[in-house]
């Protein structure tokens, strides 16, 4: 099957077209197994996740699957890569794309410059535990304490398309991201697990974010996680409503208005033929 590989600030994805998968007799029930195999960085192509594009009348649908095979509703860096694929393959016209996801219908404004910057309306965050979801009787879960290996972490949780836990720290270098991230990802408070974002504030409009992703592990960037971090920082009075998020390979601009807007680049890496066994 024909694939294309893209990355959004190092968060990398393999994209297939649904029609091509069907033509190769790949059933939807095989998508999770295909994702695990194609995302393997030794025996596959290698990626943090896989996306399948379904062409529709005036929009496209994005099916997103983590590298562990879990199907989830949304991916911020992924949807910018997805729009790059749409543009390159001339699937939709114009420079505003509508993309259907399990988190809802999203609107993307593309500027096909050399960095292919895209502004995505990421929708509204949800803070009620039922929506996230969380197993707690609290009305909101903000700056609540979770103990990991004897250390107390102040955790704030929200749904930004997908579940996110946000932890503000003095210095990212002092955090055992893998250990703490993995523990909170799988904490009983999160019945569908969660992504975990560690945030270091540089200024009211400038932060560093490092993310342990549900179903994908430590990634170089997380778009929904960057949005979640700014939403929570603004809510707590730490941040302004427009923030530069510094990630390993570059920056995202996050604006919290009526909805949350994310602007950032994506890059085509390769295309080719993948043999699914
Ligand atoms: N990397 C993605 C997040 C994927 C979310 C996925 N890890 C999950 O919620 O299970 C992003 O840029 O928003």
mmCIF file with all atom_site columns, N, CA, C and O and ligand atoms in Angstrom, residues 8 11-13 48-49 64-68 70-80 122 160-164 185 192-195 211-217 219 221-227 252 262, ligand 1:
data_model
loop_
_atom_site.group_PDB
_atom_site.id
_atom_site.type_symbol
_atom_site.label_atom_id
_atom_site.label_alt_id
_atom_site.label_comp_id
_atom_site.label_asym_id
_atom_site.label_entity_id
_atom_site.label_seq_id
_atom_site.pdbx_PDB_ins_code
_atom_site.Cartn_x
_atom_site.Cartn_y
_atom_site.Cartn_z
_atom_site.occupancy
_atom_site.B_iso_or_equiv
_atom_site.pdbx_formal_charge
_atom_site.auth_seq_id
_atom_site.auth_comp_id
_atom_site.auth_asym_id
_atom_site.auth_atom_id
_atom_site.pdbx_PDB_model_num
ATOM   1   N N  . UNK A 1 8   ? 5.337   16.626 12.669 1.00 0.00 ? 8   UNK A N  1
ATOM   2   C CA . UNK A 1 8   ? 4.997   17.958 13.196 1.00 0.00 ? 8   UNK A CA 1
ATOM   3   C C  . UNK A 1 8   ? 5.901   18.193 14.403 1.00 0.00 ? 8   UNK A C  1
ATOM   4   O O  . UNK A 1 8   ? 5.662   17.604 15.463 1.00 0.00 ? 8   UNK A O  1
ATOM   5   N N  . UNK A 1 11  ? 7.015   14.970 16.047 1.00 0.00 ? 11  UNK A N  1
ATOM   6   C CA . UNK A 1 11  ? 5.935   14.006 16.316 1.00 0.00 ? 11  UNK A CA 1
ATOM   7   C C  . UNK A 1 11  ? 5.568   13.455 14.945 1.00 0.00 ? 11  UNK A C  1
ATOM   8   O O  . UNK A 1 11  ? 5.088   14.211 14.090 1.00 0.00 ? 11  UNK A O  1
ATOM   9   N N  . UNK A 1 12  ? 5.924   12.171 14.718 1.00 0.00 ? 12  UNK A N  1
ATOM   10  C CA . UNK A 1 12  ? 5.873   11.686 13.328 1.00 0.00 ? 12  UNK A CA 1
ATOM   11  C C  . UNK A 1 12  ? 4.766   10.666 13.084 1.00 0.00 ? 12  UNK A C  1
ATOM   12  O O  . UNK A 1 12  ? 4.390   9.905  13.989 1.00 0.00 ? 12  UNK A O  1
ATOM   13  N N  . UNK A 1 13  ? 4.292   10.673 11.851 1.00 0.00 ? 13  UNK A N  1
ATOM   14  C CA . UNK A 1 13  ? 3.085   9.891  11.517 1.00 0.00 ? 13  UNK A CA 1
ATOM   15  C C  . UNK A 1 13  ? 3.165   9.290  10.123 1.00 0.00 ? 13  UNK A C  1
ATOM   16  O O  . UNK A 1 13  ? 3.743   9.896  9.218  1.00 0.00 ? 13  UNK A O  1
ATOM   17  N N  . UNK A 1 48  ? 5.230   7.783  15.609 1.00 0.00 ? 48  UNK A N  1
ATOM   18  C CA . UNK A 1 48  ? 4.485   7.856  16.880 1.00 0.00 ? 48  UNK A CA 1
ATOM   19  C C  . UNK A 1 48  ? 3.040   7.421  16.693 1.00 0.00 ? 48  UNK A C  1
ATOM   20  O O  . UNK A 1 48  ? 2.359   7.093  17.666 1.00 0.00 ? 48  UNK A O  1
ATOM   21  N N  . UNK A 1 49  ? 2.559   7.470  15.440 1.00 0.00 ? 49  UNK A N  1
ATOM   22  C CA . UNK A 1 49  ? 1.165   7.105  15.202 1.00 0.00 ? 49  UNK A CA 1
ATOM   23  C C  . UNK A 1 49  ? 0.878   6.942  13.721 1.00 0.00 ? 49  UNK A C  1
ATOM   24  O O  . UNK A 1 49  ? 1.738   7.232  12.867 1.00 0.00 ? 49  UNK A O  1
ATOM   25  N N  . UNK A 1 64  ? -7.251  8.205  13.726 1.00 0.00 ? 64  UNK A N  1
ATOM   26  C CA . UNK A 1 64  ? -5.922  8.304  14.336 1.00 0.00 ? 64  UNK A CA 1
ATOM   27  C C  . UNK A 1 64  ? -5.666  7.127  15.272 1.00 0.00 ? 64  UNK A C  1
ATOM   28  O O  . UNK A 1 64  ? -6.513  6.819  16.123 1.00 0.00 ? 64  UNK A O  1
ATOM   29  N N  . UNK A 1 65  ? -4.534  6.486  15.101 1.00 0.00 ? 65  UNK A N  1
ATOM   30  C CA . UNK A 1 65  ? -4.186  5.324  15.938 1.00 0.00 ? 65  UNK A CA 1
ATOM   31  C C  . UNK A 1 65  ? -2.767  5.508  16.481 1.00 0.00 ? 65  UNK A C  1
ATOM   32  O O  . UNK A 1 65  ? -1.835  5.785  15.727 1.00 0.00 ? 65  UNK A O  1
ATOM   33  N N  . UNK A 1 66  ? -2.624  5.361  17.804 1.00 0.00 ? 66  UNK A N  1
ATOM   34  C CA . UNK A 1 66  ? -1.300  5.463  18.437 1.00 0.00 ? 66  UNK A CA 1
ATOM   35  C C  . UNK A 1 66  ? -0.414  4.295  18.006 1.00 0.00 ? 66  UNK A C  1
ATOM   36  O O  . UNK A 1 66  ? -0.905  3.274  17.493 1.00 0.00 ? 66  UNK A O  1
ATOM   37  N N  . UNK A 1 67  ? 0.872   4.406  18.271 1.00 0.00 ? 67  UNK A N  1
ATOM   38  C CA . UNK A 1 67  ? 1.809   3.330  17.877 1.00 0.00 ? 67  UNK A CA 1
ATOM   39  C C  . UNK A 1 67  ? 1.554   2.042  18.676 1.00 0.00 ? 67  UNK A C  1
ATOM   40  O O  . UNK A 1 67  ? 2.042   0.979  18.290 1.00 0.00 ? 67  UNK A O  1
ATOM   41  N N  . UNK A 1 68  ? 0.795   2.141  19.766 1.00 0.00 ? 68  UNK A N  1
ATOM   42  C CA . UNK A 1 68  ? 0.473   0.887  20.490 1.00 0.00 ? 68  UNK A CA 1
ATOM   43  C C  . UNK A 1 68  ? -0.832  0.280  19.980 1.00 0.00 ? 68  UNK A C  1
ATOM   44  O O  . UNK A 1 68  ? -1.306  -0.720 20.532 1.00 0.00 ? 68  UNK A O  1
ATOM   45  N N  . UNK A 1 70  ? -3.809  1.775  19.903 1.00 0.00 ? 70  UNK A N  1
ATOM   46  C CA . UNK A 1 70  ? -5.044  2.326  20.492 1.00 0.00 ? 70  UNK A CA 1
ATOM   47  C C  . UNK A 1 70  ? -5.608  3.420  19.574 1.00 0.00 ? 70  UNK A C  1
ATOM   48  O O  . UNK A 1 70  ? -4.870  4.305  19.119 1.00 0.00 ? 70  UNK A O  1
ATOM   49  N N  . UNK A 1 71  ? -6.894  3.296  19.291 1.00 0.00 ? 71  UNK A N  1
ATOM   50  C CA . UNK A 1 71  ? -7.577  4.283  18.434 1.00 0.00 ? 71  UNK A CA 1
ATOM   51  C C  . UNK A 1 71  ? -8.047  5.420  19.329 1.00 0.00 ? 71  UNK A C  1
ATOM   52  O O  . UNK A 1 71  ? -8.730  5.178  20.328 1.00 0.00 ? 71  UNK A O  1
ATOM   53  N N  . UNK A 1 72  ? -7.591  6.666  19.028 1.00 0.00 ? 72  UNK A N  1
ATOM   54  C CA . UNK A 1 72  ? -7.990  7.789  19.876 1.00 0.00 ? 72  UNK A CA 1
ATOM   55  C C  . UNK A 1 72  ? -8.564  8.908  19.023 1.00 0.00 ? 72  UNK A C  1
ATOM   56  O O  . UNK A 1 72  ? -8.452  8.903  17.796 1.00 0.00 ? 72  UNK A O  1
ATOM   57  N N  . UNK A 1 73  ? -9.154  9.902  19.662 1.00 0.00 ? 73  UNK A N  1
ATOM   58  C CA . UNK A 1 73  ? -10.052 10.805 18.936 1.00 0.00 ? 73  UNK A CA 1
ATOM   59  C C  . UNK A 1 73  ? -9.362  11.956 18.225 1.00 0.00 ? 73  UNK A C  1
ATOM   60  O O  . UNK A 1 73  ? -9.922  12.528 17.304 1.00 0.00 ? 73  UNK A O  1
ATOM   61  N N  . UNK A 1 74  ? -8.116  12.274 18.630 1.00 0.00 ? 74  UNK A N  1
ATOM   62  C CA . UNK A 1 74  ? -7.579  13.529 18.076 1.00 0.00 ? 74  UNK A CA 1
ATOM   63  C C  . UNK A 1 74  ? -6.066  13.554 18.181 1.00 0.00 ? 74  UNK A C  1
ATOM   64  O O  . UNK A 1 74  ? -5.484  12.860 19.016 1.00 0.00 ? 74  UNK A O  1
ATOM   65  N N  . UNK A 1 75  ? -5.445  14.341 17.324 1.00 0.00 ? 75  UNK A N  1
ATOM   66  C CA . UNK A 1 75  ? -3.990  14.480 17.377 1.00 0.00 ? 75  UNK A CA 1
ATOM   67  C C  . UNK A 1 75  ? -3.631  15.835 16.775 1.00 0.00 ? 75  UNK A C  1
ATOM   68  O O  . UNK A 1 75  ? -3.869  16.055 15.587 1.00 0.00 ? 75  UNK A O  1
ATOM   69  N N  . UNK A 1 76  ? -3.078  16.717 17.595 1.00 0.00 ? 76  UNK A N  1
ATOM   70  C CA . UNK A 1 76  ? -2.831  18.093 17.146 1.00 0.00 ? 76  UNK A CA 1
ATOM   71  C C  . UNK A 1 76  ? -1.730  18.189 16.108 1.00 0.00 ? 76  UNK A C  1
ATOM   72  O O  . UNK A 1 76  ? -1.922  18.735 15.010 1.00 0.00 ? 76  UNK A O  1
ATOM   73  N N  . UNK A 1 77  ? -0.552  17.626 16.425 1.00 0.00 ? 77  UNK A N  1
ATOM   74  C CA . UNK A 1 77  ? 0.531   17.650 15.423 1.00 0.00 ? 77  UNK A CA 1
ATOM   75  C C  . UNK A 1 77  ? 0.101   16.837 14.200 1.00 0.00 ? 77  UNK A C  1
ATOM   76  O O  . UNK A 1 77  ? 0.407   17.188 13.059 1.00 0.00 ? 77  UNK A O  1
ATOM   77  N N  . UNK A 1 78  ? -0.638  15.763 14.486 1.00 0.00 ? 78  UNK A N  1
ATOM   78  C CA . UNK A 1 78  ? -1.064  14.881 13.397 1.00 0.00 ? 78  UNK A CA 1
ATOM   79  C C  . UNK A 1 78  ? -1.980  15.578 12.416 1.00 0.00 ? 78  UNK A C  1
ATOM   80  O O  . UNK A 1 78  ? -1.839  15.431 11.188 1.00 0.00 ? 78  UNK A O  1
ATOM   81  N N  . UNK A 1 79  ? -2.872  16.403 12.930 1.00 0.00 ? 79  UNK A N  1
ATOM   82  C CA . UNK A 1 79  ? -3.842  17.006 12.003 1.00 0.00 ? 79  UNK A CA 1
ATOM   83  C C  . UNK A 1 79  ? -3.174  18.055 11.099 1.00 0.00 ? 79  UNK A C  1
ATOM   84  O O  . UNK A 1 79  ? -3.590  18.271 9.958  1.00 0.00 ? 79  UNK A O  1
ATOM   85  N N  . UNK A 1 80  ? -2.061  18.645 11.570 1.00 0.00 ? 80  UNK A N  1
ATOM   86  C CA . UNK A 1 80  ? -1.324  19.577 10.701 1.00 0.00 ? 80  UNK A CA 1
ATOM   87  C C  . UNK A 1 80  ? -0.624  18.785 9.587  1.00 0.00 ? 80  UNK A C  1
ATOM   88  O O  . UNK A 1 80  ? -0.604  19.183 8.421  1.00 0.00 ? 80  UNK A O  1
ATOM   89  N N  . UNK A 1 122 ? -8.880  24.140 17.571 1.00 0.00 ? 122 UNK A N  1
ATOM   90  C CA . UNK A 1 122 ? -8.860  22.859 18.300 1.00 0.00 ? 122 UNK A CA 1
ATOM   91  C C  . UNK A 1 122 ? -10.105 22.668 19.161 1.00 0.00 ? 122 UNK A C  1
ATOM   92  O O  . UNK A 1 122 ? -10.187 21.706 19.935 1.00 0.00 ? 122 UNK A O  1
ATOM   93  N N  . UNK A 1 160 ? -8.719  17.857 25.924 1.00 0.00 ? 160 UNK A N  1
ATOM   94  C CA . UNK A 1 160 ? -8.421  18.765 24.797 1.00 0.00 ? 160 UNK A CA 1
ATOM   95  C C  . UNK A 1 160 ? -8.468  17.889 23.547 1.00 0.00 ? 160 UNK A C  1
ATOM   96  O O  . UNK A 1 160 ? -7.448  17.644 22.889 1.00 0.00 ? 160 UNK A O  1
ATOM   97  N N  . UNK A 1 161 ? -9.658  17.361 23.298 1.00 0.00 ? 161 UNK A N  1
ATOM   98  C CA . UNK A 1 161 ? -9.796  16.356 22.239 1.00 0.00 ? 161 UNK A CA 1
ATOM   99  C C  . UNK A 1 161 ? -9.467  14.976 22.773 1.00 0.00 ? 161 UNK A C  1
ATOM   100 O O  . UNK A 1 161 ? -10.133 13.986 22.457 1.00 0.00 ? 161 UNK A O  1
ATOM   101 N N  . UNK A 1 162 ? -8.402  14.930 23.559 1.00 0.00 ? 162 UNK A N  1
ATOM   102 C CA . UNK A 1 162 ? -7.976  13.688 24.239 1.00 0.00 ? 162 UNK A CA 1
ATOM   103 C C  . UNK A 1 162 ? -7.626  14.063 25.690 1.00 0.00 ? 162 UNK A C  1
ATOM   104 O O  . UNK A 1 162 ? -7.374  15.238 25.990 1.00 0.00 ? 162 UNK A O  1
ATOM   105 N N  . UNK A 1 163 ? -7.582  13.077 26.587 1.00 0.00 ? 163 UNK A N  1
ATOM   106 C CA . UNK A 1 163 ? -7.313  13.412 27.996 1.00 0.00 ? 163 UNK A CA 1
ATOM   107 C C  . UNK A 1 163 ? -5.885  13.919 28.212 1.00 0.00 ? 163 UNK A C  1
ATOM   108 O O  . UNK A 1 163 ? -4.937  13.380 27.636 1.00 0.00 ? 163 UNK A O  1
ATOM   109 N N  . UNK A 1 164 ? -5.751  14.964 29.021 1.00 0.00 ? 164 UNK A N  1
ATOM   110 C CA . UNK A 1 164 ? -4.416  15.503 29.347 1.00 0.00 ? 164 UNK A CA 1
ATOM   111 C C  . UNK A 1 164 ? -4.319  15.827 30.844 1.00 0.00 ? 164 UNK A C  1
ATOM   112 O O  . UNK A 1 164 ? -5.246  16.416 31.395 1.00 0.00 ? 164 UNK A O  1
ATOM   113 N N  . UNK A 1 185 ? 0.000   8.169  33.458 1.00 0.00 ? 185 UNK A N  1
ATOM   114 C CA . UNK A 1 185 ? -0.753  7.708  32.258 1.00 0.00 ? 185 UNK A CA 1
ATOM   115 C C  . UNK A 1 185 ? -1.698  6.579  32.643 1.00 0.00 ? 185 UNK A C  1
ATOM   116 O O  . UNK A 1 185 ? -2.837  6.528  32.175 1.00 0.00 ? 185 UNK A O  1
ATOM   117 N N  . UNK A 1 192 ? -9.530  5.801  31.066 1.00 0.00 ? 192 UNK A N  1
ATOM   118 C CA . UNK A 1 192 ? -9.085  5.620  29.674 1.00 0.00 ? 192 UNK A CA 1
ATOM   119 C C  . UNK A 1 192 ? -7.639  6.094  29.508 1.00 0.00 ? 192 UNK A C  1
ATOM   120 O O  . UNK A 1 192 ? -7.214  6.448  28.397 1.00 0.00 ? 192 UNK A O  1
ATOM   121 N N  . UNK A 1 193 ? -6.889  6.100  30.613 1.00 0.00 ? 193 UNK A N  1
ATOM   122 C CA . UNK A 1 193 ? -5.508  6.578  30.653 1.00 0.00 ? 193 UNK A CA 1
ATOM   123 C C  . UNK A 1 193 ? -5.456  8.074  30.318 1.00 0.00 ? 193 UNK A C  1
ATOM   124 O O  . UNK A 1 193 ? -6.506  8.721  30.149 1.00 0.00 ? 193 UNK A O  1
ATOM   125 N N  . UNK A 1 194 ? -4.240  8.642  30.240 1.00 0.00 ? 194 UNK A N  1
ATOM   126 C CA . UNK A 1 194 ? -4.125  10.061 29.910 1.00 0.00 ? 194 UNK A CA 1
ATOM   127 C C  . UNK A 1 194 ? -2.736  10.362 29.354 1.00 0.00 ? 194 UNK A C  1
ATOM   128 O O  . UNK A 1 194 ? -1.779  9.615  29.585 1.00 0.00 ? 194 UNK A O  1
ATOM   129 N N  . UNK A 1 195 ? -2.650  11.455 28.593 1.00 0.00 ? 195 UNK A N  1
ATOM   130 C CA . UNK A 1 195 ? -1.362  12.038 28.206 1.00 0.00 ? 195 UNK A CA 1
ATOM   131 C C  . UNK A 1 195 ? -0.884  12.880 29.392 1.00 0.00 ? 195 UNK A C  1
ATOM   132 O O  . UNK A 1 195 ? -1.712  13.437 30.134 1.00 0.00 ? 195 UNK A O  1
ATOM   133 N N  . UNK A 1 211 ? 6.238   16.054 26.969 1.00 0.00 ? 211 UNK A N  1
ATOM   134 C CA . UNK A 1 211 ? 5.041   15.208 27.112 1.00 0.00 ? 211 UNK A CA 1
ATOM   135 C C  . UNK A 1 211 ? 5.344   13.716 27.080 1.00 0.00 ? 211 UNK A C  1
ATOM   136 O O  . UNK A 1 211 ? 6.109   13.246 26.230 1.00 0.00 ? 211 UNK A O  1
ATOM   137 N N  . UNK A 1 212 ? 4.705   13.007 28.008 1.00 0.00 ? 212 UNK A N  1
ATOM   138 C CA . UNK A 1 212 ? 4.645   11.532 27.961 1.00 0.00 ? 212 UNK A CA 1
ATOM   139 C C  . UNK A 1 212 ? 3.268   11.206 27.383 1.00 0.00 ? 212 UNK A C  1
ATOM   140 O O  . UNK A 1 212 ? 2.249   11.546 27.980 1.00 0.00 ? 212 UNK A O  1
ATOM   141 N N  . UNK A 1 213 ? 3.227   10.622 26.209 1.00 0.00 ? 213 UNK A N  1
ATOM   142 C CA . UNK A 1 213 ? 1.943   10.433 25.528 1.00 0.00 ? 213 UNK A CA 1
ATOM   143 C C  . UNK A 1 213 ? 1.314   9.070  25.809 1.00 0.00 ? 213 UNK A C  1
ATOM   144 O O  . UNK A 1 213 ? 1.989   8.031  25.731 1.00 0.00 ? 213 UNK A O  1
ATOM   145 N N  . UNK A 1 214 ? 0.021   9.082  26.081 1.00 0.00 ? 214 UNK A N  1
ATOM   146 C CA . UNK A 1 214 ? -0.764  7.849  26.169 1.00 0.00 ? 214 UNK A CA 1
ATOM   147 C C  . UNK A 1 214 ? -0.576  7.075  24.863 1.00 0.00 ? 214 UNK A C  1
ATOM   148 O O  . UNK A 1 214 ? -0.724  7.632  23.779 1.00 0.00 ? 214 UNK A O  1
ATOM   149 N N  . UNK A 1 215 ? -0.207  5.836  24.993 1.00 0.00 ? 215 UNK A N  1
ATOM   150 C CA . UNK A 1 215 ? -0.146  4.952  23.828 1.00 0.00 ? 215 UNK A CA 1
ATOM   151 C C  . UNK A 1 215 ? 1.004   5.202  22.879 1.00 0.00 ? 215 UNK A C  1
ATOM   152 O O  . UNK A 1 215 ? 1.084   4.585  21.814 1.00 0.00 ? 215 UNK A O  1
ATOM   153 N N  . UNK A 1 216 ? 1.898   6.146  23.226 1.00 0.00 ? 216 UNK A N  1
ATOM   154 C CA . UNK A 1 216 ? 3.025   6.417  22.315 1.00 0.00 ? 216 UNK A CA 1
ATOM   155 C C  . UNK A 1 216 ? 4.329   6.689  23.061 1.00 0.00 ? 216 UNK A C  1
ATOM   156 O O  . UNK A 1 216 ? 5.402   6.655  22.459 1.00 0.00 ? 216 UNK A O  1
ATOM   157 N N  . UNK A 1 217 ? 4.256   6.987  24.353 1.00 0.00 ? 217 UNK A N  1
ATOM   158 C CA . UNK A 1 217 ? 5.461   7.217  25.148 1.00 0.00 ? 217 UNK A CA 1
ATOM   159 C C  . UNK A 1 217 ? 5.975   8.653  25.035 1.00 0.00 ? 217 UNK A C  1
ATOM   160 O O  . UNK A 1 217 ? 5.218   9.572  24.768 1.00 0.00 ? 217 UNK A O  1
ATOM   161 N N  . UNK A 1 219 ? 7.270   11.594 23.420 1.00 0.00 ? 219 UNK A N  1
ATOM   162 C CA . UNK A 1 219 ? 7.391   12.094 22.040 1.00 0.00 ? 219 UNK A CA 1
ATOM   163 C C  . UNK A 1 219 ? 8.106   13.444 22.044 1.00 0.00 ? 219 UNK A C  1
ATOM   164 O O  . UNK A 1 219 ? 8.209   14.093 23.089 1.00 0.00 ? 219 UNK A O  1
ATOM   165 N N  . UNK A 1 221 ? 7.068   16.117 20.637 1.00 0.00 ? 221 UNK A N  1
ATOM   166 C CA . UNK A 1 221 ? 6.111   17.230 20.706 1.00 0.00 ? 221 UNK A CA 1
ATOM   167 C C  . UNK A 1 221 ? 4.709   16.663 20.807 1.00 0.00 ? 221 UNK A C  1
ATOM   168 O O  . UNK A 1 221 ? 4.459   15.546 20.352 1.00 0.00 ? 221 UNK A O  1
ATOM   169 N N  . UNK A 1 222 ? 3.811   17.445 21.398 1.00 0.00 ? 222 UNK A N  1
ATOM   170 C CA . UNK A 1 222 ? 2.403   17.038 21.471 1.00 0.00 ? 222 UNK A CA 1
ATOM   171 C C  . UNK A 1 222 ? 1.544   18.283 21.304 1.00 0.00 ? 222 UNK A C  1
ATOM   172 O O  . UNK A 1 222 ? 1.616   19.209 22.138 1.00 0.00 ? 222 UNK A O  1
ATOM   173 N N  . UNK A 1 223 ? 0.780   18.318 20.239 1.00 0.00 ? 223 UNK A N  1
ATOM   174 C CA . UNK A 1 223 ? -0.013  19.518 19.924 1.00 0.00 ? 223 UNK A CA 1
ATOM   175 C C  . UNK A 1 223 ? -1.161  19.722 20.900 1.00 0.00 ? 223 UNK A C  1
ATOM   176 O O  . UNK A 1 223 ? -1.323  20.817 21.467 1.00 0.00 ? 223 UNK A O  1
ATOM   177 N N  . UNK A 1 224 ? -1.929  18.665 21.129 1.00 0.00 ? 224 UNK A N  1
ATOM   178 C CA . UNK A 1 224 ? -3.047  18.799 22.084 1.00 0.00 ? 224 UNK A CA 1
ATOM   179 C C  . UNK A 1 224 ? -2.504  19.039 23.490 1.00 0.00 ? 224 UNK A C  1
ATOM   180 O O  . UNK A 1 224 ? -3.109  19.768 24.277 1.00 0.00 ? 224 UNK A O  1
ATOM   181 N N  . UNK A 1 225 ? -1.328  18.462 23.765 1.00 0.00 ? 225 UNK A N  1
ATOM   182 C CA . UNK A 1 225 ? -0.715  18.668 25.085 1.00 0.00 ? 225 UNK A CA 1
ATOM   183 C C  . UNK A 1 225 ? -0.260  20.109 25.269 1.00 0.00 ? 225 UNK A C  1
ATOM   184 O O  . UNK A 1 225 ? -0.384  20.695 26.360 1.00 0.00 ? 225 UNK A O  1
ATOM   185 N N  . UNK A 1 226 ? 0.265   20.701 24.196 1.00 0.00 ? 226 UNK A N  1
ATOM   186 C CA . UNK A 1 226 ? 0.669   22.124 24.259 1.00 0.00 ? 226 UNK A CA 1
ATOM   187 C C  . UNK A 1 226 ? -0.560  23.002 24.495 1.00 0.00 ? 226 UNK A C  1
ATOM   188 O O  . UNK A 1 226 ? -0.525  23.926 25.311 1.00 0.00 ? 226 UNK A O  1
ATOM   189 N N  . UNK A 1 227 ? -1.655  22.652 23.800 1.00 0.00 ? 227 UNK A N  1
ATOM   190 C CA . UNK A 1 227 ? -2.910  23.416 23.998 1.00 0.00 ? 227 UNK A CA 1
ATOM   191 C C  . UNK A 1 227 ? -3.392  23.264 25.442 1.00 0.00 ? 227 UNK A C  1
ATOM   192 O O  . UNK A 1 227 ? -3.722  24.256 26.104 1.00 0.00 ? 227 UNK A O  1
ATOM   193 N N  . UNK A 1 252 ? 5.221   26.075 18.870 1.00 0.00 ? 252 UNK A N  1
ATOM   194 C CA . UNK A 1 252 ? 3.806   26.205 18.527 1.00 0.00 ? 252 UNK A CA 1
ATOM   195 C C  . UNK A 1 252 ? 3.305   27.508 19.139 1.00 0.00 ? 252 UNK A C  1
ATOM   196 O O  . UNK A 1 252 ? 3.790   27.922 20.200 1.00 0.00 ? 252 UNK A O  1
ATOM   197 N N  . UNK A 1 262 ? -4.288  26.549 17.585 1.00 0.00 ? 262 UNK A N  1
ATOM   198 C CA . UNK A 1 262 ? -2.881  26.104 17.562 1.00 0.00 ? 262 UNK A CA 1
ATOM   199 C C  . UNK A 1 262 ? -2.323  26.416 16.175 1.00 0.00 ? 262 UNK A C  1
ATOM   200 O O  . UNK A 1 262 ? -2.928  26.045 15.160 1.00 0.00 ? 262 UNK A O  1
HETATM 201 N N1 . LIG B 2 .   ? 0.644   13.703 19.630 1.00 0.00 ? 1   LIG B N1 1
HETATM 202 C C1 . LIG B 2 .   ? -0.740  14.106 19.603 1.00 0.00 ? 1   LIG B C1 1
HETATM 203 C C2 . LIG B 2 .   ? -1.540  13.589 20.767 1.00 0.00 ? 1   LIG B C2 1
HETATM 204 C C3 . LIG B 2 .   ? -1.968  12.231 20.493 1.00 0.00 ? 1   LIG B C3 1
HETATM 205 C C4 . LIG B 2 .   ? -2.797  11.797 21.607 1.00 0.00 ? 1   LIG B C4 1
HETATM 206 C C5 . LIG B 2 .   ? -2.614  10.341 21.886 1.00 0.00 ? 1   LIG B C5 1
HETATM 207 N N2 . LIG B 2 .   ? -1.311  10.049 22.393 1.00 0.00 ? 1   LIG B N2 1
HETATM 208 C C6 . LIG B 2 .   ? -3.651  9.896  22.888 1.00 0.00 ? 1   LIG B C6 1
HETATM 209 O O1 . LIG B 2 .   ? -4.413  10.764 23.378 1.00 0.00 ? 1   LIG B O1 1
HETATM 210 O O2 . LIG B 2 .   ? -3.692  8.724  23.158 1.00 0.00 ? 1   LIG B O2 1
HETATM 211 C C7 . LIG B 2 .   ? -0.876  15.591 19.498 1.00 0.00 ? 1   LIG B C7 1
HETATM 212 O O3 . LIG B 2 .   ? -0.003  16.196 18.875 1.00 0.00 ? 1   LIG B O3 1
HETATM 213 O O4 . LIG B 2 .   ? -1.881  16.130 19.981 1.00 0.00 ? 1   LIG B O4 1
#
